[in-house]
Amino acid sequence: MTGVLLVNMGGPESPGELKHFLRLMFLDKHIIPAPWLIRNFLSLYISSTRYKKSWERYQLIGGTPLKKDTLILARSLQEKLGIDFNVKSAYSYSELFINKAINEFSEENVNKIVIVPLYPQSSITTTGSVKEAVNCSKRNNPHLKIKVINEFYRHQKFTSFWSEAILQHKKTNNLKNPVLIFSAHSIPKSFIKKGDTYQKEIEESAKLIAESTGSEYKVSYQSGMNPKTWLGPDTVNTIEQLITGGGNEIVIIPISFVSENLETLYDLDKVIVPHFRKNNNVHVSRVRILGNCPEFIELLEYLVYEQNN
């Protein structure tokens, strides 16, 4: 039997969990590349001062569905793969943690494991962190044969996953020829200077999807902390420039995510899209993420079989 582990960032379900979530995230050297003492201080400070305000945002969206959606995805993939596979889900900063899930496989005598980071484009901050956690588990469990699936944004099924969602969104909203804005979560520019391929992969991914739909498009970034030091252009500024240029149909695609989360349900749906509703001559909307759709399940199935052979 082969173990399959779907890995995502995680999602807090209470104020206490959120505080711990933030603590672990900012303690991660892949998020803050600084000595441990500095990370320890910053993670304590950030988690203590931010969690109450952050929890208010989680409450406004009814709580993050990320863990629930990842669990549903794992169950759907289990049905698709069948009895020769054992599919679990785990998270970098929430229970069930990656190392615990791998230990569970070992205790169940599942010694061959395929890790699936649910990040279409790679980055030091996401896939880099996952691979570090997996390597640590390998050192503690040298008998395990573990393979990690790399970025999958180039796969035709991933392109179809988004192009079908975009075309359906256009039809539902009676849009004729919208400009697509591929909005990705921003990261510090310093990571790109160190060789992080995230920006290049986001741009390539957007191009592939836009070409498959025959649409004009732009790439932008959201949820950045500092516009001078984080990747841009900013999504709001990009939309404003399109409107100034005469654009009246704009569709946002959260290209770096495969499940809904705080950045889509709050940053996009509660902040960015409503910001433009006052302009009756402009239609700004956002494509929903349908991570449990057949195209995406088939993509994961293909990736698992490819690594398992």
XYZ file of C-alpha atoms in Angstrom:
309
model
C 0.000 0.000 0.000
C 1.090 3.572 -0.758
C 0.376 6.475 1.541
C -0.669 9.776 -0.018
C -0.396 12.954 2.034
C -2.111 16.137 0.855
C -0.371 19.087 2.508
C -1.590 22.638 2.903
C -0.789 25.580 5.176
C -3.586 24.914 7.639
C -6.394 26.932 9.128
C -7.158 27.961 12.722
C -10.608 27.207 14.112
C -10.454 29.211 17.363
C -8.612 32.293 18.677
C -6.191 30.068 20.573
C -5.446 28.003 17.477
C -4.945 31.190 15.472
C -2.394 32.500 17.960
C -0.493 29.193 17.776
C -0.864 29.144 13.964
C 0.737 32.591 13.679
C 3.441 31.632 16.169
C 4.450 28.587 14.133
C 4.238 30.407 10.812
C 6.526 33.269 11.783
C 8.897 30.916 13.580
C 9.432 29.112 10.248
C 12.765 30.112 8.714
C 11.170 29.834 5.270
C 8.827 32.689 6.196
C 11.305 34.807 8.165
C 14.875 33.994 7.047
C 16.602 35.145 10.197
C 18.442 33.511 13.130
C 16.276 31.532 15.550
C 16.446 34.116 18.349
C 15.084 36.833 16.044
C 12.373 34.543 14.664
C 11.425 33.501 18.162
C 11.019 37.107 19.302
C 9.127 38.186 16.163
C 6.817 35.165 16.176
C 5.919 35.769 19.826
C 5.317 39.453 19.200
C 3.322 39.028 15.971
C 1.174 36.171 17.245
C 0.382 38.022 20.474
C -0.471 41.355 18.863
C -2.205 40.208 15.663
C -4.346 37.247 16.530
C -7.379 39.130 17.899
C -7.687 41.379 14.852
C -7.030 38.433 12.539
C -9.680 36.363 14.314
C -12.233 39.116 13.599
C -11.556 38.601 9.908
C -11.990 34.853 10.220
C -15.334 35.449 11.923
C -16.471 37.708 9.064
C -16.024 34.843 6.607
C -17.591 32.250 8.905
C -14.244 30.602 9.592
C -11.764 29.299 7.060
C -12.981 26.298 5.019
C -9.431 25.284 4.102
C -9.096 22.270 6.410
C -12.630 21.066 5.681
C -12.100 21.404 1.932
C -8.732 19.619 2.130
C -10.355 16.746 4.022
C -13.096 16.500 1.379
C -10.401 16.546 -1.299
C -8.560 13.710 0.457
C -11.748 11.631 0.615
C -12.494 12.236 -3.064
C -8.953 11.266 -4.039
C -9.198 8.149 -1.843
C -12.305 7.067 -3.759
C -10.521 7.695 -7.046
C -7.305 5.844 -6.139
C -8.924 2.851 -4.435
C -7.808 0.345 -1.817
C -4.128 0.248 -2.798
C -3.702 3.759 -1.416
C -4.218 5.403 1.954
C -4.910 9.144 1.622
C -4.480 11.589 4.509
C -4.285 15.362 4.876
C -1.794 17.370 6.943
C -0.738 20.960 7.498
C 2.356 23.040 8.083
C 0.952 25.152 10.907
C -2.168 23.298 12.115
C -3.024 19.843 13.359
C -2.522 17.279 11.888
C 1.101 18.303 11.393
C 3.187 16.824 8.583
C 5.552 14.869 10.840
C 2.655 13.379 12.821
C 0.891 12.238 9.659
C 4.091 10.590 8.389
C 4.529 8.881 11.772
C 0.957 7.595 11.494
C 1.775 6.032 8.130
C 4.845 4.384 9.653
C 2.817 2.989 12.569
C 0.335 1.583 10.049
C 3.217 -0.131 8.193
C 2.782 2.117 5.185
C 6.396 2.657 4.183
C 5.932 4.160 0.719
C 4.537 7.703 0.798
C 3.769 10.329 -1.841
C 3.592 13.893 -0.525
C 1.373 16.316 -2.473
C 1.947 19.984 -1.537
C -1.258 21.763 -2.568
C 0.640 24.708 -4.011
C 0.513 24.861 -7.832
C 3.571 27.128 -8.035
C 6.631 26.522 -5.899
C 8.111 28.975 -3.416
C 10.599 28.915 -0.582
C 7.735 30.034 1.678
C 5.429 27.114 0.836
C 6.880 24.081 -0.934
C 10.306 24.848 0.512
C 8.890 24.671 4.023
C 7.018 21.441 3.259
C 10.127 19.760 1.850
C 12.117 20.747 4.942
C 9.475 19.144 7.198
C 9.478 16.008 5.045
C 13.276 15.769 5.087
C 13.213 15.994 8.874
C 10.739 13.092 8.988
C 12.957 11.118 6.628
C 15.894 11.489 9.002
C 13.747 10.245 11.878
C 12.266 7.412 9.774
C 15.041 6.250 7.411
C 13.078 3.123 6.464
C 10.387 5.190 4.740
C 10.421 5.780 0.981
C 9.018 9.285 0.548
C 8.591 11.230 -2.685
C 7.430 14.849 -2.900
C 5.469 16.041 -5.930
C 6.817 19.261 -7.416
C 4.867 22.245 -8.741
C 2.083 21.250 -11.122
C 0.921 24.524 -12.709
C 2.178 23.473 -16.162
C -0.049 20.392 -16.263
C -2.847 20.554 -18.807
C -5.401 19.444 -16.230
C -4.486 22.373 -13.983
C -4.979 24.737 -16.903
C -8.340 23.084 -17.596
C -9.246 23.345 -13.906
C -9.043 27.128 -14.108
C -10.174 27.672 -17.699
C -13.417 25.751 -17.092
C -14.058 27.752 -13.921
C -13.424 31.027 -15.771
C -15.675 30.154 -18.699
C -18.460 29.106 -16.333
C -18.034 32.345 -14.381
C -18.314 34.397 -17.575
C -21.479 32.557 -18.563
C -23.107 32.859 -15.126
C -22.387 36.604 -14.928
C -23.216 37.358 -18.582
C -19.755 38.731 -19.255
C -18.728 39.307 -22.856
C -14.998 39.926 -22.941
C -13.575 40.519 -19.446
C -9.960 41.203 -18.631
C -8.592 38.503 -16.357
C -6.537 39.507 -13.340
C -4.522 36.633 -11.937
C -4.076 37.682 -8.324
C -1.449 35.719 -6.407
C -0.426 35.977 -2.775
C 2.559 38.303 -2.579
C 5.924 37.385 -1.062
C 8.978 39.534 -0.234
C 11.078 40.582 -3.229
C 14.148 39.444 -1.310
C 13.094 35.823 -1.828
C 13.087 36.330 -5.608
C 16.598 37.785 -5.414
C 17.656 34.611 -3.575
C 16.399 32.443 -6.445
C 12.759 31.803 -5.553
C 10.978 30.909 -8.822
C 7.496 31.851 -7.557
C 7.054 35.038 -9.612
C 8.223 33.387 -12.826
C 5.897 30.432 -12.269
C 2.911 32.662 -11.454
C 3.453 34.602 -14.678
C 3.872 31.451 -16.751
C 0.810 29.865 -15.149
C -1.319 32.947 -15.859
C -0.199 32.979 -19.483
C -1.124 29.323 -20.006
C -4.602 29.753 -18.509
C -5.341 33.045 -20.266
C -4.313 31.617 -23.622
C -6.602 28.628 -23.101
C -9.565 31.002 -22.648
C -8.522 33.494 -25.339
C -8.658 36.361 -22.857
C -6.640 39.495 -22.188
C -4.960 39.302 -18.793
C -2.802 40.922 -16.127
C -0.831 39.471 -13.215
C -1.021 41.140 -9.806
C -0.342 40.363 -6.147
C -2.445 40.658 -3.013
C -2.078 40.469 0.768
C 1.452 41.899 0.749
C 2.761 43.532 3.905
C 4.921 46.289 2.403
C 4.436 47.550 -1.195
C 8.077 48.666 -1.381
C 9.585 45.331 -0.401
C 6.898 42.836 -1.493
C 6.014 41.636 -4.978
C 3.698 43.809 -7.046
C 1.849 45.242 -8.839
C -0.883 45.408 -6.232
C -4.240 43.941 -7.258
C -6.254 47.055 -6.339
C -3.894 49.329 -8.279
C -4.041 47.015 -11.275
C -7.841 47.095 -11.317
C -7.867 50.896 -10.982
C -5.501 51.227 -13.940
C -7.699 48.961 -16.075
C -10.788 50.982 -15.190
C -8.982 54.235 -16.003
C -8.084 52.712 -19.360
C -11.720 51.947 -20.131
C -12.051 48.398 -18.831
C -15.555 47.631 -17.545
C -15.473 43.844 -17.069
C -12.766 42.532 -14.756
C -12.515 39.007 -13.376
C -10.110 38.094 -10.571
C -8.593 34.604 -10.445
C -6.768 33.612 -7.192
C -4.213 31.589 -9.126
C -1.942 30.568 -6.241
C -4.690 28.795 -4.266
C -6.589 25.526 -4.786
C -9.049 26.029 -1.915
C -10.878 28.974 -0.408
C -9.196 30.680 2.545
C -8.869 33.994 4.372
C -7.061 35.620 1.436
C -9.853 34.789 -1.002
C -12.929 35.082 1.203
C -11.801 38.183 3.103
C -9.068 40.011 1.160
C -10.790 39.551 -2.203
C -14.497 39.112 -1.408
C -14.814 41.429 1.596
C -12.277 44.129 0.708
C -11.135 44.297 -2.907
C -14.291 43.424 -4.893
C -16.658 45.606 -2.764
C -14.222 48.527 -3.171
C -15.286 48.790 -6.811
C -19.047 48.216 -6.433
C -19.669 51.962 -6.108
C -18.842 52.277 -9.804
C -22.016 51.099 -11.565
C -20.315 51.125 -14.953
C -17.751 48.512 -13.945
C -18.271 44.826 -13.164
C -15.522 43.428 -10.927
C -15.972 39.837 -9.768
C -14.004 36.862 -8.534
C -13.922 33.257 -9.752
C -14.699 30.746 -7.017
C -12.202 27.965 -6.359
C -13.745 24.567 -7.041
C -10.948 22.418 -5.674
C -13.089 19.306 -5.441
C -14.051 19.340 -9.126
C -13.372 16.281 -11.344
C -10.546 18.000 -13.272
C -8.551 18.686 -10.136
C -9.141 15.237 -8.640
C -7.969 13.674 -11.908
C -4.876 15.873 -11.844
C -3.963 14.691 -8.341
C -4.628 11.086 -9.355
C -2.271 11.451 -12.305
C 0.457 13.060 -10.185
C 0.235 10.322 -7.537
C 0.392 7.496 -10.097
C 3.329 9.186 -11.822
C 5.329 9.352 -8.569
C 4.254 5.896 -7.432
C 5.653 4.146 -10.489
